[in-house]
Amino acid sequence: MDEQLNPNDPTLTLTELSEDGATQALLDRVERESGVTPKRSPLSAWMRAAAHACRAELAERMNQTLRSDRKSGAKRVHYLSMEFLMGRALSNALAALGLEAAFKRAAESAGHQPRDVLEREPDAALGNGGLGRLAACFLDSMATLELPSFGYGLRYEYGMFDQHIHDGAQTEEPSDWLRDGNPWELHRPEIHFRVGFGGRVVSEGQDRRWEPGETLHATAYDFVVPGYATRRVAVLRLWQAAPSRPIDFAAFSRGDYASAGAAKQAAETINWVLYPDDSTPAGRELRLRQEYFLVSASLQDLIARHIADHGRLTNLGEKAAIHLNDTHPALTVPELLRLLIDEHGMTWEAALEQCQRALSYTNHTLMPEALETWPVRMLEDLLPRHLELIYQLNAHFLGHVTRHFPDDNELIARVSLIDEQGERRVRMAPLSIVASHQVNGVSKLHSDLMVETIFADYAQILPRRFCNVTNGVTPRRWLAQANPELSTLLDRRLAGGHDWRTHLERLAELRPLADDAEFRAEILAAKLSNKQRLAELVRRELGLIIDPDSLIDVHIKRIHEYKRQLLNILQVIARYQAISAAPEADWQPRTVLFAGKAASAYHKAKLIIRLIHDVARVVNSDPRIDGRLRVVFLPNYGVSAAEVIIPAADLSEQISTAGTEASGTGNMKFAMNGAMTIGTWDGANIEMAEAVGRDHFFIFGHDADEVRELRNEGYNPRAYVEDNPRLFKVLEAIASGAFSPADHARYRGLVDNLLNRDSYLLLADFAAYLEAQARVDMLFGQRERWAGETIHNIAGMGYFSTDRTIRDYAENIWGMPVPTREPDA
Ligand code: 26V
């Protein structure tokens, strides 16, 4: 704070006041907004008033940030994403504004627990899972690294659905996060653009021009994302659709209210709901409309700003980086070409050059079924001019391929942007590759496999276009906020005090402390207190008692076959059978906690949730087990739940079939918070194990090469059952209805599928998994040694901060190097 300021000056903003002044200002604000005294104000009113107070500060910082970027003419990055899984914002904002102490004092003086106020804020769950949360961590790091940056997304009225469980079965409920208003957003009605759909393309001399059949308005809602230890911010701009004519008065006068309101209805469906299936593209027209709406509004916005700042578009690629978070915003390619050529008079060649300079694209999955394609017919109807430009780009690219590989007709046919098999479709990943200057995967293994498998042909043609940027997570949310106990320890033990929050590599200084008895004890104490907090949450949500001294074994993520929650459940059943067979033996008590949502139409994933519940019921009620094994499914997993669960975990399950999980980011959050990992040689697990030291990791199972060989040889799952009586017993119990006595046949299909197909090689990894779990039990039995191992894990996680990830993107892809801030002494 500026020493010259008088802390009692009433014109000062909240962050300029003394702690006393800020406390009083917060109390005043609560009273003014709610109309009753702070003591009588409900928690939700407290939450809103605190958010509004922060928003005012942040708005000012946004103005300053934008003004200074305008003046300096700096290059900006624009991160286009259909998903931003932001979670709650208040505690992050308070920390960034230095208002935590004042908030705490104010709340307590009114008789409220600060945490109760914070928990009144609904999660902004505008994303499905890893991809959306990564985008949110990126915004935090972009702001903190002082990178001129915009996130662009959609303002969904309903985000990720709320998950309810009835009799073990998942049901979905809309998540009405805007019901009580959103205290964070700044509506910017002055920022609006027109977005067209349908219609036809007309020729004007040499030129082609699109005459849309229907036009919507896009207006901006801004979220200010504070940086840590800087006044700079990142802006998340979310678009809202509105009809150009909300009421058709002619229809209204006829009494035809449906037609009179049709345009309004059509516009509002764009923002209606996030598509909640992250495993298969729905291929629905509404999704295509959403994608185009995001892309068109964002590009018009950034072009308008570019022209205002630079007066011309010939240096667009030099001053603007545009990043595609997966192919969901891939219509950026034809839309940018269209805007530059049709609206701004650029030539094809010049437009393509600017496009390639500006654009870059991240691939987030190798699963072939998740790669987006759109029917040509749908594009013809909805975006006819864009389809022309895609054809033109395809001809241009295939010409290039023909010149360089003149004899390889098969290659030329394979790499077309149009899939000609059956119904003709546009392939969005190739479209993004061809129009970008860099394409990256999200871990070393993933990036290697990407160029060896799904994009091998493109890598042959464009070898320098592909690179790797390993994911990370923001240590502000996932360590400082989520784990205050551990953070206090780090502050005390690391030479730079607080500054690991922006220099996470400092965690390496903990390595020598792995053998320090006192530090080990402190680490165990912090963990125990986090486990007690989790036990309290489980008791509140499920009425279930879990033992904070037991090994807390956590598997939380979207439910997918490749993530192998089912393998975990097989292991749980094997353990249950072993304990029941020898109840007198010395078993290491364990609580196995699952959480995660299944896509609503993903029947197998839903069946796995059902099985977890069925197994939990049997195990938890069996007196022979006597608390030595508990199985918990915590409903409605999301960012806020993760913030409680992760710091409490002893063991992190990262057990995807090798070669299927692109990176994982939960894996990083766990290790950073002092959990051990049991995992396969997959995604970022590999780089984590190498950073931490393989000896400090529980690695098991087939690696990606072995998985490929096994499949090539003709994988026979039954062979593993014949060799392994424990596995046989587990499958038999499930198939015979031991966990579903009222419906014996419930899991017969599931078991048949394992025996006959087992696409994700659960049975091949089962024995190794059990063996690794036994090593876990052994080590957990020696609690001090265990603590030493977890310290090695925390110490090795310095690399996995999104600050490092964003620096990589900025330097190697966006062409906007980041000045390094010196760490404190
Ligand atoms: C795919 C689709 C398909 C179309 C409909 C909606 C939709 C929504 C999301 C997705 C994305 C699936 C890809 C994804 O989330 N990948 C995850 O990305 C993380 C961040 O890079 C990474 O850590 C995970 O390993 C990867 O599964």
PDB file of N, CA, C and O in Angstrom, residues 226-265:
ATOM      1  N   PRO A 226      -8.480 -11.860 -11.108  1.00  0.00           N
ATOM      2  CA  PRO A 226      -7.350 -11.138 -10.521  1.00  0.00           C
ATOM      3  C   PRO A 226      -6.052 -11.922 -10.663  1.00  0.00           C
ATOM      4  O   PRO A 226      -6.052 -13.143 -10.660  1.00  0.00           O
ATOM      5  N   GLY A 227      -4.951 -11.195 -10.781  1.00  0.00           N
ATOM      6  CA  GLY A 227      -3.647 -11.835 -10.708  1.00  0.00           C
ATOM      7  C   GLY A 227      -3.199 -11.855  -9.256  1.00  0.00           C
ATOM      8  O   GLY A 227      -3.700 -11.087  -8.435  1.00  0.00           O
ATOM      9  N   TYR A 228      -2.262 -12.731  -8.951  1.00  0.00           N
ATOM     10  CA  TYR A 228      -1.752 -12.788  -7.586  1.00  0.00           C
ATOM     11  C   TYR A 228      -0.519 -11.901  -7.476  1.00  0.00           C
ATOM     12  O   TYR A 228       0.392 -11.976  -8.312  1.00  0.00           O
ATOM     13  N   ALA A 229      -0.488 -11.049  -6.458  1.00  0.00           N
ATOM     14  CA  ALA A 229       0.640 -10.144  -6.205  1.00  0.00           C
ATOM     15  C   ALA A 229       0.916  -9.224  -7.380  1.00  0.00           C
ATOM     16  O   ALA A 229       2.059  -8.924  -7.721  1.00  0.00           O
ATOM     17  N   THR A 230      -0.145  -8.811  -8.045  1.00  0.00           N
ATOM     18  CA  THR A 230      -0.035  -7.817  -9.098  1.00  0.00           C
ATOM     19  C   THR A 230      -1.400  -7.143  -9.197  1.00  0.00           C
ATOM     20  O   THR A 230      -2.413  -7.748  -8.826  1.00  0.00           O
ATOM     21  N   ARG A 231      -1.405  -5.916  -9.692  1.00  0.00           N
ATOM     22  CA  ARG A 231      -2.695  -5.269  -9.909  1.00  0.00           C
ATOM     23  C   ARG A 231      -3.292  -5.646 -11.253  1.00  0.00           C
ATOM     24  O   ARG A 231      -4.413  -5.276 -11.571  1.00  0.00           O
ATOM     25  N   ARG A 232      -2.509  -6.352 -12.043  1.00  0.00           N
ATOM     26  CA  ARG A 232      -3.033  -6.703 -13.353  1.00  0.00           C
ATOM     27  C   ARG A 232      -4.061  -7.835 -13.254  1.00  0.00           C
ATOM     28  O   ARG A 232      -4.052  -8.636 -12.325  1.00  0.00           O
ATOM     29  N   VAL A 233      -4.925  -7.883 -14.274  1.00  0.00           N
ATOM     30  CA  VAL A 233      -5.989  -8.882 -14.280  1.00  0.00           C
ATOM     31  C   VAL A 233      -6.077  -9.510 -15.674  1.00  0.00           C
ATOM     32  O   VAL A 233      -5.515  -8.981 -16.633  1.00  0.00           O
ATOM     33  N   ALA A 234      -6.768 -10.622 -15.753  1.00  0.00           N
ATOM     34  CA  ALA A 234      -7.181 -11.163 -17.045  1.00  0.00           C
ATOM     35  C   ALA A 234      -8.688 -10.960 -17.141  1.00  0.00           C
ATOM     36  O   ALA A 234      -9.375 -10.883 -16.118  1.00  0.00           O
ATOM     37  N   VAL A 235      -9.184 -10.841 -18.346  1.00  0.00           N
ATOM     38  CA  VAL A 235     -10.619 -10.651 -18.520  1.00  0.00           C
ATOM     39  C   VAL A 235     -11.200 -11.913 -19.146  1.00  0.00           C
ATOM     40  O   VAL A 235     -10.691 -12.396 -20.156  1.00  0.00           O
ATOM     41  N   LEU A 236     -12.245 -12.426 -18.517  1.00  0.00           N
ATOM     42  CA  LEU A 236     -13.000 -13.523 -19.134  1.00  0.00           C
ATOM     43  C   LEU A 236     -14.280 -12.905 -19.684  1.00  0.00           C
ATOM     44  O   LEU A 236     -15.127 -12.419 -18.923  1.00  0.00           O
ATOM     45  N   ARG A 237     -14.375 -12.887 -21.010  1.00  0.00           N
ATOM     46  CA  ARG A 237     -15.542 -12.270 -21.644  1.00  0.00           C
ATOM     47  C   ARG A 237     -16.485 -13.357 -22.128  1.00  0.00           C
ATOM     48  O   ARG A 237     -16.113 -14.169 -22.971  1.00  0.00           O
ATOM     49  N   LEU A 238     -17.662 -13.401 -21.542  1.00  0.00           N
ATOM     50  CA  LEU A 238     -18.649 -14.430 -21.894  1.00  0.00           C
ATOM     51  C   LEU A 238     -19.769 -13.792 -22.705  1.00  0.00           C
ATOM     52  O   LEU A 238     -20.280 -12.718 -22.337  1.00  0.00           O
ATOM     53  N   TRP A 239     -20.135 -14.434 -23.788  1.00  0.00           N
ATOM     54  CA  TRP A 239     -21.118 -13.856 -24.698  1.00  0.00           C
ATOM     55  C   TRP A 239     -22.522 -14.329 -24.383  1.00  0.00           C
ATOM     56  O   TRP A 239     -22.744 -15.499 -24.067  1.00  0.00           O
ATOM     57  N   GLN A 240     -23.440 -13.385 -24.509  1.00  0.00           N
ATOM     58  CA  GLN A 240     -24.861 -13.655 -24.307  1.00  0.00           C
ATOM     59  C   GLN A 240     -25.589 -13.299 -25.606  1.00  0.00           C
ATOM     60  O   GLN A 240     -25.357 -12.235 -26.175  1.00  0.00           O
ATOM     61  N   ALA A 241     -26.451 -14.194 -26.043  1.00  0.00           N
ATOM     62  CA  ALA A 241     -27.205 -13.951 -27.279  1.00  0.00           C
ATOM     63  C   ALA A 241     -28.526 -13.257 -26.981  1.00  0.00           C
ATOM     64  O   ALA A 241     -29.163 -13.537 -25.971  1.00  0.00           O
ATOM     65  N   ALA A 242     -28.908 -12.367 -27.862  1.00  0.00           N
ATOM     66  CA  ALA A 242     -30.215 -11.725 -27.773  1.00  0.00           C
ATOM     67  C   ALA A 242     -30.756 -11.607 -29.195  1.00  0.00           C
ATOM     68  O   ALA A 242     -29.981 -11.526 -30.149  1.00  0.00           O
ATOM     69  N   PRO A 243     -32.079 -11.627 -29.339  1.00  0.00           N
ATOM     70  CA  PRO A 243     -32.632 -11.504 -30.696  1.00  0.00           C
ATOM     71  C   PRO A 243     -32.440 -10.089 -31.213  1.00  0.00           C
ATOM     72  O   PRO A 243     -32.369  -9.139 -30.427  1.00  0.00           O
ATOM     73  N   SER A 244     -32.340  -9.928 -32.529  1.00  0.00           N
ATOM     74  CA  SER A 244     -32.244  -8.559 -33.051  1.00  0.00           C
ATOM     75  C   SER A 244     -33.610  -7.883 -32.959  1.00  0.00           C
ATOM     76  O   SER A 244     -33.705  -6.681 -32.795  1.00  0.00           O
ATOM     77  N   ARG A 245     -34.686  -8.673 -33.072  1.00  0.00           N
ATOM     78  CA  ARG A 245     -36.046  -8.121 -32.839  1.00  0.00           C
ATOM     79  C   ARG A 245     -36.731  -9.049 -31.850  1.00  0.00           C
ATOM     80  O   ARG A 245     -37.199 -10.118 -32.220  1.00  0.00           O
ATOM     81  N   PRO A 246     -36.827  -8.650 -30.577  1.00  0.00           N
ATOM     82  CA  PRO A 246     -37.351  -9.563 -29.564  1.00  0.00           C
ATOM     83  C   PRO A 246     -38.830  -9.916 -29.739  1.00  0.00           C
ATOM     84  O   PRO A 246     -39.270 -10.973 -29.327  1.00  0.00           O
ATOM     85  N   ILE A 247     -39.599  -9.028 -30.328  1.00  0.00           N
ATOM     86  CA  ILE A 247     -41.034  -9.309 -30.515  1.00  0.00           C
ATOM     87  C   ILE A 247     -41.419  -9.016 -31.964  1.00  0.00           C
ATOM     88  O   ILE A 247     -41.068  -7.962 -32.506  1.00  0.00           O
ATOM     89  N   ASP A 248     -42.106  -9.946 -32.579  1.00  0.00           N
ATOM     90  CA  ASP A 248     -42.677  -9.715 -33.906  1.00  0.00           C
ATOM     91  C   ASP A 248     -44.086  -9.171 -33.678  1.00  0.00           C
ATOM     92  O   ASP A 248     -45.021  -9.924 -33.389  1.00  0.00           O
ATOM     93  N   PHE A 249     -44.234  -7.825 -33.788  1.00  0.00           N
ATOM     94  CA  PHE A 249     -45.495  -7.209 -33.385  1.00  0.00           C
ATOM     95  C   PHE A 249     -46.658  -7.597 -34.286  1.00  0.00           C
ATOM     96  O   PHE A 249     -47.801  -7.655 -33.839  1.00  0.00           O
ATOM     97  N   ALA A 250     -46.353  -7.874 -35.562  1.00  0.00           N
ATOM     98  CA  ALA A 250     -47.442  -8.290 -36.457  1.00  0.00           C
ATOM     99  C   ALA A 250     -48.047  -9.602 -35.940  1.00  0.00           C
ATOM    100  O   ALA A 250     -49.270  -9.734 -35.814  1.00  0.00           O
ATOM    101  N   ALA A 251     -47.154 -10.538 -35.620  1.00  0.00           N
ATOM    102  CA  ALA A 251     -47.645 -11.826 -35.096  1.00  0.00           C
ATOM    103  C   ALA A 251     -48.343 -11.624 -33.757  1.00  0.00           C
ATOM    104  O   ALA A 251     -49.389 -12.221 -33.482  1.00  0.00           O
ATOM    105  N   PHE A 252     -47.765 -10.742 -32.938  1.00  0.00           N
ATOM    106  CA  PHE A 252     -48.351 -10.473 -31.625  1.00  0.00           C
ATOM    107  C   PHE A 252     -49.784  -9.964 -31.775  1.00  0.00           C
ATOM    108  O   PHE A 252     -50.700 -10.411 -31.080  1.00  0.00           O
ATOM    109  N   SER A 253     -49.988  -9.046 -32.733  1.00  0.00           N
ATOM    110  CA  SER A 253     -51.321  -8.455 -32.921  1.00  0.00           C
ATOM    111  C   SER A 253     -52.324  -9.491 -33.389  1.00  0.00           C
ATOM    112  O   SER A 253     -53.508  -9.395 -33.107  1.00  0.00           O
ATOM    113  N   ARG A 254     -51.839 -10.479 -34.125  1.00  0.00           N
ATOM    114  CA  ARG A 254     -52.739 -11.565 -34.565  1.00  0.00           C
ATOM    115  C   ARG A 254     -53.072 -12.506 -33.420  1.00  0.00           C
ATOM    116  O   ARG A 254     -53.840 -13.436 -33.576  1.00  0.00           O
ATOM    117  N   GLY A 255     -52.372 -12.317 -32.277  1.00  0.00           N
ATOM    118  CA  GLY A 255     -52.578 -13.234 -31.154  1.00  0.00           C
ATOM    119  C   GLY A 255     -51.722 -14.485 -31.262  1.00  0.00           C
ATOM    120  O   GLY A 255     -51.862 -15.429 -30.495  1.00  0.00           O
ATOM    121  N   ASP A 256     -50.799 -14.479 -32.249  1.00  0.00           N
ATOM    122  CA  ASP A 256     -49.928 -15.640 -32.431  1.00  0.00           C
ATOM    123  C   ASP A 256     -48.663 -15.434 -31.590  1.00  0.00           C
ATOM    124  O   ASP A 256     -47.610 -15.037 -32.083  1.00  0.00           O
ATOM    125  N   TYR A 257     -48.802 -15.710 -30.299  1.00  0.00           N
ATOM    126  CA  TYR A 257     -47.710 -15.385 -29.380  1.00  0.00           C
ATOM    127  C   TYR A 257     -46.493 -16.271 -29.588  1.00  0.00           C
ATOM    128  O   TYR A 257     -45.358 -15.855 -29.381  1.00  0.00           O
ATOM    129  N   ALA A 258     -46.727 -17.510 -30.015  1.00  0.00           N
ATOM    130  CA  ALA A 258     -45.589 -18.405 -30.246  1.00  0.00           C
ATOM    131  C   ALA A 258     -44.677 -17.811 -31.315  1.00  0.00           C
ATOM    132  O   ALA A 258     -43.456 -17.702 -31.132  1.00  0.00           O
ATOM    133  N   SER A 259     -45.263 -17.383 -32.430  1.00  0.00           N
ATOM    134  CA  SER A 259     -44.440 -16.785 -33.491  1.00  0.00           C
ATOM    135  C   SER A 259     -43.867 -15.452 -33.034  1.00  0.00           C
ATOM    136  O   SER A 259     -42.724 -15.116 -33.360  1.00  0.00           O
ATOM    137  N   ALA A 260     -44.665 -14.689 -32.292  1.00  0.00           N
ATOM    138  CA  ALA A 260     -44.205 -13.364 -31.858  1.00  0.00           C
ATOM    139  C   ALA A 260     -42.940 -13.482 -31.016  1.00  0.00           C
ATOM    140  O   ALA A 260     -42.058 -12.623 -31.083  1.00  0.00           O
ATOM    141  N   GLY A 261     -42.848 -14.555 -30.236  1.00  0.00           N
ATOM    142  CA  GLY A 261     -41.693 -14.703 -29.352  1.00  0.00           C
ATOM    143  C   GLY A 261     -40.634 -15.648 -29.882  1.00  0.00           C
ATOM    144  O   GLY A 261     -39.654 -15.938 -29.183  1.00  0.00           O
ATOM    145  N   ALA A 262     -40.805 -16.131 -31.123  1.00  0.00           N
ATOM    146  CA  ALA A 262     -39.924 -17.197 -31.624  1.00  0.00           C
ATOM    147  C   ALA A 262     -38.466 -16.742 -31.691  1.00  0.00           C
ATOM    148  O   ALA A 262     -37.551 -17.500 -31.356  1.00  0.00           O
ATOM    149  N   ALA A 263     -38.234 -15.505 -32.115  1.00  0.00           N
ATOM    150  CA  ALA A 263     -36.859 -15.036 -32.271  1.00  0.00           C
ATOM    151  C   ALA A 263     -36.167 -14.975 -30.915  1.00  0.00           C
ATOM    152  O   ALA A 263     -34.997 -15.350 -30.782  1.00  0.00           O
ATOM    153  N   LYS A 264     -36.917 -14.519 -29.915  1.00  0.00           N
ATOM    154  CA  LYS A 264     -36.345 -14.432 -28.571  1.00  0.00           C
ATOM    155  C   LYS A 264     -35.972 -15.830 -28.074  1.00  0.00           C
ATOM    156  O   LYS A 264     -34.874 -16.068 -27.575  1.00  0.00           O
ATOM    157  N   GLN A 265     -36.913 -16.733 -28.290  1.00  0.00           N
ATOM    158  CA  GLN A 265     -36.693 -18.124 -27.891  1.00  0.00           C
ATOM    159  C   GLN A 265     -35.443 -18.693 -28.582  1.00  0.00           C
ATOM    160  O   GLN A 265     -34.578 -19.301 -27.945  1.00  0.00           O
TER     161      GLN A 265
END
